[in-house]
Amino acid sequence: MEKLKPKLFSVMKTYSKEQFINDVIAGIIVAIIALPLSIALALASGVTPEKGIYTAIIAGFLISFFGGSRVQISGPTAAFATIVAGIVAKNGMDGLIVATILAGIILIVMGLLKFGSLIKFIPYTITTGFTAGIAVTIVVGQIKSFLGLTTDPSVNAIETVEKIDEVIRHLNTTNWSAVIVGVVCLAILIIWPMLPGFLNKIPGSLIAVFAGILMVSGFNMEVKTIGELYTITSDLPKFQIPNISFETVSNVLPDAFTIAILAAIESLLSCVVADSMINSKHRSNMELVAQGIGNVGSALFGGIPATGAIARTAANVKNGGRTPISGMVHAVTLLLILVVLMPYAGLIPMPTIAAILFMVAYNMSEWKHFVHLCKTAPKSDILVLVLTFALTVLFDLVVAIGVGIVLAAMLFMKRMSEVTEISGWKYIEDENDPYSIELREVPKHTVVYEVTGPLFFGAADKILNISLNGTENVLILRMRSVTALDATAIHFFEQFYEKCQKKNIKLVLSHVNEQPMHVMKKAGFDVLVGEENFCAHIDDALKRAIELQK
């Protein structure tokens, strides 16, 4: 049974001075990366710039302290931007605070009830669909700032369609100075990571911010800055209790559930990515509790919803962070930056913020995965993917996730009914039981695993649980009992194949049935593994293993 114990308390037993130095360096670097992102994401969420910093400080520190991951970095993320903006527009800041606190409580309860493992029942198609949808809504929401449009201040466009309509109606007010600043900053964000040497170690977003400020201030360009539109404060986060009423709770409760589900999905996905980078294993239930504590703390100190940030977590790992101390240092560093440098944030041009968010949206969209699924997945999975994407863009995440999960569950039940059959007994001549692996001689340095039952999003991740000790050269998957696969299963098969490639292990598949073979061929998995490594019978697979050993 997984421990409900923060990783910090476990890693401190073997903590060293050298690791402390590495954690401090990583924490400072991640704070520099998080600074412009936190400001940009706060503005995209419809709140003032410092609230993004408050979130990274309070939630970032609490989640690192209580978290179930060694290296998770948490703070405001693009996933919440549109839903937060909608809550603020409809229910004000008090509504957002109440929704965030409720979401935090839901997350804590989920962790205490050991719901961490249930997140795998959210299909890959749904997470890909709503992530791409959020990316589109972020881009649409920032076109106005990127083009420097002058719009009617009395009109508060909330829905994506309304924002598109507003942009089209005011295109004639395009500020070309703003466009120039935005294009230059966007070019910096694209090109900077490609530069050689130590230069690409400096966050491109920070360079873009300095470039934007220099262009607008140095050339006296008439471009709106954060300071012109918002009141900038360097005050420390203050404890505040919102006005809670039954009406407010009932209004924001659906949004609170969406924030909780989204925070759980995003944070645990980030933990899985981090685990693969440092060869560790997170505690999913403890991570949910920590995310809940972090969100409650963020709301009570003027912040917005937070979750694990994959990009910042990866940057932490790449710069030497290996314990929760680096996440705590990141939060403390941002606190110092808030006090010393926050007033200067008013100089940042709005097109620069838009350019940063364009890159955030592009990186989170995973459009290549989206297109790949549309080309290769079964039609029912494509339906869930596209519908979730469309509902996210046209309506909101509450509708998209709800409809997506219900539809995926119905299609899952339909698939199960199609692959289940009742038939009379069939007498087969003995032939020394050709299906018994026990009567076969398995070649040296070869292992055989038998997969039984349909592989769908609820069970597909078990493929990754296959142990690779490093002593084997060939791994045979016997699949005679696998009657069906879906897109999530193919995704995990591809990950498992990459895992085998890294360890120089050849993968051979035996007796792949009609539906799984059809899905694998459509996804190009047969070409990836090699058609010669698909064998009709276990005997053929064992012979192929001998050939591969030569």
XYZ file of C-alpha atoms in Angstrom:
550
model
C 0.000 0.000 0.000
C 1.333 3.438 -0.988
C 2.431 5.592 1.957
C 0.522 8.786 2.700
C 3.761 10.536 3.604
C 5.429 13.604 2.006
C 8.509 12.790 -0.059
C 10.411 15.549 1.761
C 10.358 13.535 4.994
C 11.750 10.478 3.185
C 14.560 12.116 1.199
C 15.929 14.113 4.143
C 17.283 10.903 5.696
C 20.080 10.802 3.119
C 20.302 14.518 2.277
C 23.762 15.953 1.638
C 25.429 19.357 1.398
C 26.190 18.769 -2.296
C 22.538 18.058 -3.051
C 21.484 21.165 -1.118
C 23.702 23.317 -3.365
C 22.250 21.676 -6.488
C 18.699 22.171 -5.191
C 19.312 25.857 -4.449
C 20.748 26.477 -7.937
C 17.855 24.599 -9.597
C 15.293 26.444 -7.470
C 16.676 29.869 -8.412
C 16.748 29.008 -12.130
C 13.169 27.675 -12.040
C 12.050 30.859 -10.229
C 13.520 32.974 -13.050
C 11.610 30.830 -15.558
C 8.414 31.003 -13.501
C 8.448 34.812 -13.055
C 7.275 35.944 -16.533
C 5.055 32.859 -16.896
C 3.276 33.542 -13.598
C 2.579 37.131 -14.579
C 1.402 36.156 -18.070
C -0.861 33.369 -16.779
C -2.384 35.678 -14.157
C -3.288 38.193 -16.870
C -4.686 35.431 -19.080
C -6.824 34.361 -16.102
C -8.362 37.817 -15.783
C -6.623 38.747 -12.506
C -3.859 41.194 -11.579
C -0.187 40.256 -12.254
C 0.911 39.773 -8.648
C -1.715 37.066 -8.080
C 0.229 34.755 -10.385
C 3.334 35.344 -8.248
C 1.332 34.782 -5.032
C 0.168 31.433 -6.440
C 3.686 30.304 -7.336
C 4.962 31.348 -3.890
C 2.231 29.951 -1.608
C 1.069 26.921 -3.591
C 4.586 26.226 -4.873
C 6.024 26.080 -1.336
C 3.165 24.081 0.239
C 2.969 21.514 -2.570
C 6.730 20.949 -2.494
C 6.662 20.599 1.307
C 3.732 18.153 1.441
C 4.026 16.638 -2.056
C 4.399 13.040 -3.122
C 7.021 13.813 -5.776
C 10.699 14.533 -5.286
C 10.937 17.231 -7.968
C 7.438 18.537 -8.768
C 7.237 22.317 -9.311
C 3.740 23.757 -8.934
C 2.145 27.093 -9.683
C -0.307 28.724 -12.078
C -0.630 26.870 -15.396
C -2.274 27.534 -18.734
C -4.765 24.728 -18.138
C -6.658 26.910 -15.649
C -6.526 30.228 -17.512
C -9.854 30.097 -19.336
C -11.863 28.538 -16.517
C -10.459 31.046 -13.979
C -11.238 33.960 -16.307
C -14.801 32.682 -16.633
C -15.278 32.364 -12.853
C -13.896 35.873 -12.233
C -16.137 37.364 -14.932
C -19.276 35.671 -13.594
C -18.696 35.501 -9.831
C -15.885 37.952 -9.076
C -12.758 37.309 -6.991
C -14.779 36.029 -4.037
C -16.283 33.398 -6.330
C -12.815 32.357 -7.521
C -11.492 32.108 -3.955
C -14.454 29.946 -2.894
C -14.102 27.731 -6.002
C -10.364 27.262 -5.381
C -10.867 26.413 -1.699
C -13.601 23.895 -2.588
C -11.346 22.385 -5.256
C -8.564 22.083 -2.672
C -10.865 20.304 -0.228
C -12.012 17.930 -3.003
C -8.373 17.139 -3.839
C -7.532 16.443 -0.186
C -10.522 14.092 0.099
C -9.508 12.351 -3.161
C -6.026 11.768 -1.755
C -7.253 10.517 1.628
C -9.655 8.122 -0.122
C -6.722 6.806 -2.211
C -8.161 8.022 -5.528
C -4.712 8.646 -6.995
C -4.794 5.503 -9.100
C -8.261 6.310 -10.499
C -6.882 9.123 -12.648
C -5.790 6.485 -15.174
C -9.474 6.032 -16.022
C -9.469 9.418 -17.764
C -8.805 8.397 -21.392
C -5.834 9.781 -23.290
C -8.194 11.116 -25.969
C -10.013 13.308 -23.418
C -6.819 14.793 -21.917
C -5.431 15.437 -25.420
C -8.736 16.957 -26.572
C -9.235 19.407 -23.728
C -5.534 20.329 -23.615
C -5.611 21.281 -27.310
C -8.896 23.119 -26.718
C -7.398 25.146 -23.858
C -4.445 26.049 -26.101
C -6.815 27.419 -28.748
C -8.770 29.477 -26.207
C -5.538 30.978 -24.850
C -4.400 31.989 -28.344
C -7.796 33.527 -29.166
C -7.802 35.420 -25.864
C -4.383 36.985 -26.593
C -4.941 38.112 -30.211
C -6.378 41.401 -28.939
C -3.197 42.231 -26.981
C -0.866 40.949 -29.710
C -2.483 43.216 -32.320
C -2.965 46.118 -29.886
C -6.664 46.383 -30.733
C -8.817 49.146 -29.264
C -12.122 47.609 -28.175
C -15.263 48.780 -26.415
C -14.445 48.720 -22.651
C -18.127 48.184 -21.793
C -18.125 44.820 -23.613
C -16.634 41.964 -21.548
C -16.173 39.038 -23.932
C -15.962 35.776 -21.964
C -16.646 32.928 -24.398
C -14.147 32.107 -27.142
C -16.684 32.780 -29.891
C -17.397 36.217 -28.385
C -13.666 36.997 -28.334
C -13.298 35.999 -31.998
C -16.245 38.227 -32.897
C -14.696 41.120 -30.940
C -11.351 40.718 -32.745
C -12.997 40.643 -36.176
C -15.101 43.755 -35.453
C -12.075 45.772 -34.277
C -9.394 44.603 -36.719
C -9.357 48.089 -38.234
C -7.872 49.410 -34.947
C -4.717 47.275 -35.230
C -1.697 48.992 -33.646
C 1.260 48.132 -35.887
C 3.760 49.155 -33.204
C 2.216 46.494 -30.945
C 2.417 43.960 -33.763
C 6.132 44.697 -34.279
C 6.847 44.258 -30.559
C 4.813 41.049 -30.460
C 6.467 39.567 -33.558
C 9.998 40.389 -32.317
C 9.271 38.844 -28.891
C 7.712 35.777 -30.509
C 10.762 35.375 -32.748
C 13.024 35.550 -29.680
C 10.962 32.879 -27.933
C 11.232 30.581 -30.957
C 14.905 31.157 -31.826
C 16.497 31.575 -28.375
C 16.315 27.873 -27.299
C 18.157 26.953 -30.529
C 21.210 29.065 -29.670
C 24.390 27.162 -28.729
C 26.282 27.140 -25.450
C 25.207 28.777 -22.245
C 22.825 31.241 -23.970
C 20.001 28.731 -24.251
C 20.271 28.152 -20.502
C 18.789 31.634 -19.998
C 14.957 31.473 -20.242
C 13.788 32.830 -23.579
C 10.739 34.390 -21.915
C 13.025 36.553 -19.746
C 14.950 37.761 -22.822
C 11.658 38.516 -24.580
C 10.504 40.588 -21.589
C 13.705 42.672 -21.592
C 13.528 43.082 -25.384
C 9.899 44.227 -25.200
C 10.643 46.756 -22.454
C 13.676 48.131 -24.356
C 11.717 48.485 -27.601
C 8.746 50.287 -26.056
C 10.714 52.469 -23.609
C 13.753 53.102 -25.817
C 11.851 54.036 -28.980
C 8.837 55.624 -27.229
C 6.471 53.266 -29.035
C 2.783 53.757 -28.304
C 2.138 50.268 -26.968
C 0.101 49.450 -23.883
C 2.029 48.040 -20.936
C 0.918 46.121 -17.859
C 1.319 49.271 -15.736
C -1.150 51.192 -17.930
C -3.853 48.577 -17.528
C -3.271 47.215 -14.021
C -2.181 48.491 -10.617
C 1.140 46.872 -9.800
C 1.916 46.088 -6.170
C 4.903 44.515 -4.451
C 2.951 43.852 -1.247
C 3.416 40.478 0.412
C 0.539 37.974 0.151
C -2.073 38.749 2.825
C -4.425 36.301 4.513
C -8.012 36.904 3.454
C -11.309 35.149 4.095
C -13.891 35.441 1.290
C -17.574 36.193 1.701
C -19.037 32.693 1.558
C -22.739 32.216 0.869
C -24.869 29.278 -0.190
C -25.539 31.010 -3.510
C -21.827 31.480 -4.231
C -21.029 27.865 -3.327
C -23.842 26.505 -5.529
C -22.733 28.746 -8.423
C -19.059 27.724 -8.362
C -19.339 24.074 -7.239
C -19.271 22.658 -10.818
C -16.205 24.818 -11.529
C -14.591 23.599 -8.290
C -14.965 19.967 -9.396
C -13.480 20.839 -12.793
C -10.500 22.602 -11.159
C -9.968 19.601 -8.847
C -10.111 17.039 -11.669
C -7.883 19.153 -13.880
C -5.377 19.739 -11.053
C -5.291 16.004 -10.317
C -4.749 15.054 -13.963
C -2.117 17.727 -14.658
C -0.162 17.156 -11.448
C -0.079 13.365 -11.710
C 0.881 13.515 -15.391
C 3.722 15.839 -14.416
C 4.762 13.389 -11.671
C 4.874 10.521 -14.183
C 7.075 12.575 -16.532
C 9.357 13.510 -13.616
C 9.583 9.872 -12.480
C 10.887 8.834 -15.898
C 13.527 11.579 -15.763
C 14.973 10.734 -12.328
C 14.123 7.004 -12.146
C 11.887 7.486 -9.112
C 8.278 6.741 -8.149
C 5.899 9.374 -6.821
C 3.181 8.879 -4.195
C 0.037 9.788 -6.102
C -2.342 10.008 -3.119
C 0.047 12.203 -1.130
C 0.462 14.401 -4.200
C -3.320 14.898 -4.394
C -3.427 15.878 -0.715
C -0.548 18.325 -1.284
C -2.255 19.827 -4.329
C -5.357 20.326 -2.186
C -3.393 21.999 0.614
C -1.581 24.183 -1.921
C -4.797 25.352 -3.578
C -6.491 26.158 -0.265
C -3.391 28.088 0.819
C -3.169 29.920 -2.513
C -6.812 31.012 -2.328
C -6.534 32.247 1.272
C -3.501 34.384 0.370
C -4.881 35.991 -2.785
C -3.711 33.478 -5.378
C -5.431 31.457 -8.102
C -5.653 27.672 -8.732
C -2.342 25.836 -9.034
C -1.125 22.463 -10.202
C 2.068 20.698 -11.212
C 3.780 22.412 -14.157
C 5.466 19.904 -16.466
C 7.818 22.426 -18.148
C 9.004 23.926 -14.852
C 9.364 20.462 -13.304
C 11.501 19.331 -16.260
C 13.649 22.473 -15.931
C 14.109 21.693 -12.230
C 15.360 18.189 -13.011
C 17.647 19.330 -15.840
C 19.304 21.873 -13.551
C 20.080 19.405 -10.775
C 17.000 19.537 -8.533
C 16.405 16.159 -6.908
C 14.435 16.875 -3.730
C 11.434 19.042 -2.707
C 13.935 21.592 -1.336
C 14.405 22.960 -4.887
C 10.657 23.650 -5.164
C 10.688 25.433 -1.819
C 13.734 27.503 -2.874
C 11.881 28.413 -6.079
C 8.995 29.782 -3.975
C 11.276 31.758 -1.619
C 13.199 33.228 -4.570
C 9.941 34.421 -6.140
C 9.011 36.018 -2.815
C 12.260 38.036 -2.868
C 11.695 38.986 -6.520
C 8.158 40.109 -5.656
C 9.416 42.530 -3.020
C 12.369 43.892 -5.006
C 11.427 43.797 -8.699
C 7.623 43.624 -8.960
C 7.078 47.396 -9.594
C 9.189 47.085 -12.760
C 6.703 44.535 -14.139
C 4.528 47.502 -15.087
C 6.973 48.235 -17.942
C 6.272 44.905 -19.694
C 4.342 45.478 -22.958
C 1.082 43.566 -23.426
C 2.168 42.158 -26.845
C 5.140 40.565 -25.038
C 2.767 38.861 -22.617
C 0.684 37.705 -25.599
C 3.776 36.280 -27.337
C 4.763 34.349 -24.186
C 1.257 32.903 -23.927
C 1.278 31.991 -27.627
C 4.356 29.848 -26.965
C 2.800 28.368 -23.831
C -0.292 27.450 -25.866
C 1.796 25.950 -28.673
C 3.856 23.826 -26.293
C 0.813 22.555 -24.393
C -1.324 21.886 -27.483
C 0.554 18.711 -28.484
C -0.927 19.201 -31.950
C 1.249 16.449 -33.420
C -0.291 13.934 -31.003
C -3.734 15.336 -31.847
C -3.219 14.911 -35.607
C -1.623 11.488 -35.106
C -4.662 10.305 -33.125
C -7.037 11.639 -35.780
C -5.165 9.631 -38.413
C -4.611 6.405 -36.523
C -7.105 5.942 -33.675
C -10.375 3.966 -33.929
C -13.322 6.118 -35.047
C -14.950 6.062 -31.620
C -11.776 7.457 -30.012
C -11.548 10.155 -32.677
C -15.152 11.119 -31.885
C -14.322 11.559 -28.171
C -11.139 13.500 -29.017
C -12.753 15.947 -31.455
C -15.905 16.413 -29.381
C -13.908 17.173 -26.218
C -11.773 19.640 -28.165
C -14.791 21.371 -29.739
C -16.725 21.620 -26.467
C -13.688 23.098 -24.705
C -13.378 25.795 -27.352
C -17.086 26.538 -27.826
C -18.271 26.139 -24.215
C -15.965 25.336 -21.288
C -14.094 22.553 -19.524
C -17.020 21.669 -17.257
C -19.083 20.645 -20.276
C -16.149 19.175 -22.219
C -14.826 16.865 -19.486
C -18.316 15.780 -18.393
C -19.524 14.927 -21.891
C -16.158 13.386 -22.842
C -16.059 11.009 -19.863
C -19.704 9.943 -20.291
C -19.220 9.334 -24.022
C -15.942 7.443 -23.457
C -17.620 5.251 -20.821
C -20.529 4.473 -23.173
C -18.188 3.614 -26.025
C -16.118 1.465 -23.676
C -19.206 -0.513 -22.706
C -20.155 -0.833 -26.367
C -16.704 -2.203 -27.189
C -16.849 -4.656 -24.309
C -20.225 -5.967 -25.483
C -18.881 -6.392 -29.016
C -15.836 -8.435 -27.973
C -17.718 -10.626 -25.465
C -19.291 -13.773 -26.861
C -20.924 -16.972 -25.606
C -20.226 -20.190 -27.501
C -20.624 -23.926 -27.001
C -17.725 -26.113 -25.976
C -15.363 -26.914 -28.752
C -13.344 -30.115 -28.607
C -9.770 -29.700 -29.823
C -7.486 -32.614 -30.542
C -4.631 -32.800 -28.067
C -1.593 -32.202 -30.347
C 0.476 -32.040 -27.134
C -1.408 -28.856 -26.227
C 0.187 -26.446 -28.754
C -0.907 -23.429 -26.681
C 0.906 -24.386 -23.490
C 4.003 -22.333 -22.880
C 5.086 -24.723 -20.116
C 5.929 -27.399 -22.727
C 8.140 -25.043 -24.719
C 11.866 -24.438 -24.343
C 12.430 -20.712 -24.071
C 15.757 -19.569 -25.610
C 18.425 -18.073 -23.393
C 18.157 -14.314 -22.708
C 14.518 -14.389 -23.809
C 11.438 -13.696 -21.658
C 7.786 -14.362 -22.503
C 4.821 -12.386 -21.143
C 1.202 -13.329 -21.859
C -1.326 -10.488 -22.074
C -4.918 -11.460 -21.295
C -8.084 -9.458 -21.838
C -9.002 -6.264 -23.721
C -6.548 -3.384 -23.353
C -8.409 -0.098 -22.901
C -7.627 3.164 -21.128
C -8.407 1.659 -17.711
C -5.867 -1.168 -17.988
C -3.510 -0.230 -20.827
C -0.825 1.217 -18.513
C -0.137 -2.306 -17.199
C 2.030 -2.763 -20.297
C 4.536 -0.372 -18.713
C 4.658 -2.541 -15.581
C 6.490 -5.319 -17.446
C 9.864 -5.651 -15.732
C 12.995 -5.271 -17.854
C 15.995 -6.479 -15.868
C 18.570 -5.819 -18.562
C 19.654 -9.466 -18.821
C 17.210 -10.262 -21.631
C 17.818 -9.511 -25.324
C 14.385 -10.492 -26.643
C 10.947 -10.006 -25.100
C 7.942 -11.914 -26.478
C 4.406 -10.631 -25.868
C 1.907 -13.463 -26.299
C -1.401 -11.769 -27.191
C -3.774 -14.582 -28.122
C -6.215 -13.514 -25.362
C -6.208 -9.807 -26.220
C -9.445 -9.226 -28.118
C -9.332 -5.425 -28.476
C -7.114 -2.334 -28.178
C -7.838 1.393 -28.167
C -5.771 4.543 -28.801
C -4.592 4.729 -25.175
C -3.269 1.157 -25.394
C -1.363 1.969 -28.586
C 0.099 5.022 -26.839
C 1.409 2.806 -24.016
C 2.665 0.174 -26.501
C 4.694 2.904 -28.220
C 6.112 4.025 -24.864
C 6.978 0.412 -23.983
C 8.678 -0.077 -27.358
C 10.830 3.015 -26.703
C 11.675 1.587 -23.261
C 12.819 -1.655 -24.937
C 14.855 0.272 -27.524
C 16.746 2.132 -24.796
C 17.759 -1.230 -23.260
C 18.562 -2.836 -26.655
C 15.763 -5.383 -26.254
C 14.037 -6.732 -29.373
C 10.246 -6.905 -29.134
C 8.359 -9.839 -30.687
C 4.562 -10.210 -30.688
C 2.812 -13.558 -30.913
C -0.746 -14.332 -32.069
C -2.107 -10.780 -32.392
C -5.843 -11.008 -33.030
C -7.749 -9.262 -35.805
C -8.957 -6.087 -34.031
C -5.652 -5.369 -32.206
C -3.724 -6.004 -35.448
C -6.017 -3.632 -37.362
C -5.462 -0.873 -34.767
C -1.690 -1.497 -34.678
C -1.419 -1.348 -38.481
C -3.492 1.829 -38.648
C -1.171 3.427 -36.070
C 1.943 2.202 -37.901
C 3.060 0.169 -34.884
C 3.688 -2.911 -37.053
C 6.185 -0.926 -39.143
C 7.796 0.510 -35.991
C 8.391 -2.944 -34.468
C 8.987 -4.629 -37.819
C 6.464 -6.857 -39.580
C 8.911 -9.779 -39.293
C 8.524 -9.540 -35.489
C 4.788 -10.256 -35.636
C 4.411 -14.041 -35.414
C 1.245 -16.074 -35.890
C 2.103 -18.669 -33.224
C 4.202 -18.935 -30.071
C 6.462 -21.520 -31.768
C 7.199 -19.018 -34.556
C 7.899 -16.332 -31.953
C 10.387 -18.586 -30.131
C 12.134 -19.377 -33.439
C 12.281 -15.644 -34.195
C 13.860 -15.069 -30.764
C 16.621 -17.556 -31.615
C 17.244 -15.757 -34.932
C 17.523 -12.405 -33.163
C 20.101 -13.839 -30.738
C 22.477 -14.712 -33.581
